[in-house]
Structures are given as structure tokens and as C-alpha cells.
XYZ file of N, CA, C and O in Angstrom:
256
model
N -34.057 53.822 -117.365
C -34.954 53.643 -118.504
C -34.142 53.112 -119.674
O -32.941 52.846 -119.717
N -34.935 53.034 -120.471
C -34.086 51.820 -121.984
C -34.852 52.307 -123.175
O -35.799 53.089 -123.106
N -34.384 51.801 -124.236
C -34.666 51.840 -124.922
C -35.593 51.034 -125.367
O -35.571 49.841 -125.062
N -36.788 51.693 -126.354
C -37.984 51.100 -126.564
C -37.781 49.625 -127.570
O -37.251 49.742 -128.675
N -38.173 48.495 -127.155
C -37.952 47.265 -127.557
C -38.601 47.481 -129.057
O -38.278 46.634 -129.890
N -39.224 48.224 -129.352
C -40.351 48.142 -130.938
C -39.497 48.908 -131.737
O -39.543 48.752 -132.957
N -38.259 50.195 -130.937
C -37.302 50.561 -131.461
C -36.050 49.708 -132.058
O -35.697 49.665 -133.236
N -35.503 49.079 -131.010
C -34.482 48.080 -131.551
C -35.186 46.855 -132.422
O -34.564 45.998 -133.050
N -36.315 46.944 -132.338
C -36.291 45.153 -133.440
C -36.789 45.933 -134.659
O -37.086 45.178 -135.585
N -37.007 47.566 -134.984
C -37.347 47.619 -136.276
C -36.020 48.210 -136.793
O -35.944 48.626 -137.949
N -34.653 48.262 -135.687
C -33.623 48.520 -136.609
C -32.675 47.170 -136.755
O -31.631 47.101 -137.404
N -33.267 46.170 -136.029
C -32.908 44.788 -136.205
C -33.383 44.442 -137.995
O -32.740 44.327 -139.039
N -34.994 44.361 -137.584
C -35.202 44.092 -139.490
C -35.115 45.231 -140.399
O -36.015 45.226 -141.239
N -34.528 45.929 -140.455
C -34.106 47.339 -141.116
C -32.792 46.675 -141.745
O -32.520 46.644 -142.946
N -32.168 46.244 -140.883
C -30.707 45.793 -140.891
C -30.674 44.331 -141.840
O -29.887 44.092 -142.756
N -31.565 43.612 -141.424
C -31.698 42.087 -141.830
C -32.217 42.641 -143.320
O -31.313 42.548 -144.151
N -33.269 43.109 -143.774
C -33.629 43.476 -144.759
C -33.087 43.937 -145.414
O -33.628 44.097 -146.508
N -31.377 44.583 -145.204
C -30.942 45.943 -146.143
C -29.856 44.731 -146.058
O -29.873 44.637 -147.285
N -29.182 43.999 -145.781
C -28.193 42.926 -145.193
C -28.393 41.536 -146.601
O -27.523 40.891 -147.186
N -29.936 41.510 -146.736
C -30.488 40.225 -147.651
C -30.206 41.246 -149.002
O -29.326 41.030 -149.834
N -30.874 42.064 -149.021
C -30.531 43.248 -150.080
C -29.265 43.025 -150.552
O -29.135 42.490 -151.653
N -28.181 43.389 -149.817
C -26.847 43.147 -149.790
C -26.366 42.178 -150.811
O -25.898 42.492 -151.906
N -26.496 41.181 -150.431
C -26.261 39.484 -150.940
C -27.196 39.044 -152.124
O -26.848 38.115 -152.853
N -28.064 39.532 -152.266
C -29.057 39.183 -153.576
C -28.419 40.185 -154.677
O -28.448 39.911 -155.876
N -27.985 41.074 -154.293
C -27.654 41.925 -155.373
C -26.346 42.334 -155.314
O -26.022 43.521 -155.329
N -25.368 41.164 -155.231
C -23.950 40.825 -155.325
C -23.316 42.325 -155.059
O -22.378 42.862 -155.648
N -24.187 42.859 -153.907
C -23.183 44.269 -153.388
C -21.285 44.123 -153.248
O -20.639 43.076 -153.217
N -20.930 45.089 -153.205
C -19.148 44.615 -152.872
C -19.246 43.863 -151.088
O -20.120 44.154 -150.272
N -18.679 43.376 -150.974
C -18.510 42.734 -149.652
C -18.657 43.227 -148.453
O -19.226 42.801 -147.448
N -17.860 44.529 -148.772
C -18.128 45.535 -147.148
C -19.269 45.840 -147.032
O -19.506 45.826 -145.825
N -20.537 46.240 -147.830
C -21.517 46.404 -147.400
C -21.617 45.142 -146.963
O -21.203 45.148 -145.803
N -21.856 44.361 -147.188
C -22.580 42.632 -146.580
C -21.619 42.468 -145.240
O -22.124 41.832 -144.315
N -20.669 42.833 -145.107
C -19.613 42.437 -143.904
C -20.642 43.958 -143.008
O -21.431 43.716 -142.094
N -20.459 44.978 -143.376
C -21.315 46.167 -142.359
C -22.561 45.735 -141.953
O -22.992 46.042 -140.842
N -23.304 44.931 -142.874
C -24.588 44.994 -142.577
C -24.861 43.548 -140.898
O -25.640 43.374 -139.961
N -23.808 43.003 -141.404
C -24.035 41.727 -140.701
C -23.234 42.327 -139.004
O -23.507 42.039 -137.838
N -22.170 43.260 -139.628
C -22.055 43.784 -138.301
C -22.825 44.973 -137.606
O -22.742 45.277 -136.416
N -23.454 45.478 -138.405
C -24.795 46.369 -137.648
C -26.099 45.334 -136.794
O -26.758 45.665 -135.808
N -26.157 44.151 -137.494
C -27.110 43.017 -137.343
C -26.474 42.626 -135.930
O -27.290 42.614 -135.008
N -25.377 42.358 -135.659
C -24.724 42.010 -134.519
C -24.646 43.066 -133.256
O -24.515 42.792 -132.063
N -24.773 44.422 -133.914
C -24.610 45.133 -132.929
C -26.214 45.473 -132.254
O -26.394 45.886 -131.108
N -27.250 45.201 -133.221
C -28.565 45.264 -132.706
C -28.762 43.901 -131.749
O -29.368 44.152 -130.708
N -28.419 42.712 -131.893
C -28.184 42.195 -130.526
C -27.607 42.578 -129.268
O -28.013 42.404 -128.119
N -26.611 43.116 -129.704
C -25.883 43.221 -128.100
C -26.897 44.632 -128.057
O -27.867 44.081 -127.537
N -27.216 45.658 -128.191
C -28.086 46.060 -127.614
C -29.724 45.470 -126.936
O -30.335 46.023 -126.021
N -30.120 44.343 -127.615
C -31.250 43.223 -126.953
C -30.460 43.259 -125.745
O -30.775 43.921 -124.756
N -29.311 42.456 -125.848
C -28.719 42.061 -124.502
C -28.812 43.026 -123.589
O -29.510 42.826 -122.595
N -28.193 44.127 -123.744
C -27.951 44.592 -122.570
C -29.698 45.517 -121.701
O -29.943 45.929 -120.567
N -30.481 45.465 -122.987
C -31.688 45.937 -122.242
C -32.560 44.967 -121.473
O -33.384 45.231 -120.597
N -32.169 43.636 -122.042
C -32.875 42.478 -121.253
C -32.049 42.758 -119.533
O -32.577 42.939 -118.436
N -30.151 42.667 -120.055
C -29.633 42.450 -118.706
C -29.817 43.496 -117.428
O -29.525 43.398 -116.236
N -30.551 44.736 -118.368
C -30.558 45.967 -117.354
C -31.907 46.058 -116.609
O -31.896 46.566 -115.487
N -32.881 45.684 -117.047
C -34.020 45.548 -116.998
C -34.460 44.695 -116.262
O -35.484 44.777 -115.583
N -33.496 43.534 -116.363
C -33.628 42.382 -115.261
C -32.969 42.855 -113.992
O -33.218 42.050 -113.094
N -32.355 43.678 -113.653
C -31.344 44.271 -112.875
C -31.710 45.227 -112.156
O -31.742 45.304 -110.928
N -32.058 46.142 -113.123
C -33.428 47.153 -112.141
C -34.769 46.503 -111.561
O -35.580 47.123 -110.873
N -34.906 44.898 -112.013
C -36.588 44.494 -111.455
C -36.091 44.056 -109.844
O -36.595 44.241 -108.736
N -34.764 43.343 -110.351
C -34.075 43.328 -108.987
C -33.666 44.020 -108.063
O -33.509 43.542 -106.939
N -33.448 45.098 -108.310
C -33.251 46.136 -107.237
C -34.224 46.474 -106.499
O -34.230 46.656 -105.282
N -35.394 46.595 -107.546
C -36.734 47.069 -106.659
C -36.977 45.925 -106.334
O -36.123 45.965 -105.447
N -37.363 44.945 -106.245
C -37.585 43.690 -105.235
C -37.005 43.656 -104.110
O -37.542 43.145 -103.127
N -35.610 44.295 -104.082
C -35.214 44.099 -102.695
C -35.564 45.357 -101.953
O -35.752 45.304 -100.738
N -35.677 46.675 -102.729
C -35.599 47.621 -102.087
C -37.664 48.149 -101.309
O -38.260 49.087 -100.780
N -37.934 46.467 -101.885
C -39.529 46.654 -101.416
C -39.393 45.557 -99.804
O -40.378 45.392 -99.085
């Protein structure tokens, strides 16, 4: 099982939103450098639920 996709894309724009925040309001840098790397890390979680998901459809295909 995985994680719920409506979960990761509202901490995707959680991130994007608090990230624009960041940069409009000449935060110190590390926040804008954190935010963009929280933004990055909500992809590689996309990734790996697409790659697992595709992986388990495959298993059961063969195991039918």
C-alpha cells in the first residue's frame, strides 16, 4: 500500500506555496534553499509511488 496521492500533492502545494512565500518576502535564504528542498523531496516521493504501484500492478498480472 502507498501513500494517498491527495496526500502528497497537498504537501507538494503546501510546500510550493510556503516556498513563493519565501521569495516574495525576501526570507533569509535557508528558508528558500529548505523550501525548494522539501519541494524536491515531495517528488521523489511521486516517484517512488508511481514506481511501486507500477510494480505491484505487475506482479499481480503475472501472478494471475
Amino acid at each position: 500500500k502507498s501513500l494517498s496521492m491527495i496526500l502528497v500533492t497537498t504537501w507538494l502545494v503546501g510546500d510550493l506555496f510556503k516556498t513563493y512565500y519565501f521569495v516574495i518576502t525576501s526570507a533569509p535564504l535557508q528558508m528558500t534553499f529548505c523550501g525548494i528542498f522539501q519541494i524536491m523531496i515531495d517528488f521523489l516521493v511521486f516517484g517512488q509511488i508511481f514506481h511501486y504501484n507500477s510494480s505491484r500492478v505487475s506482479i499481480e498480472e503475472k501472478s494471475d
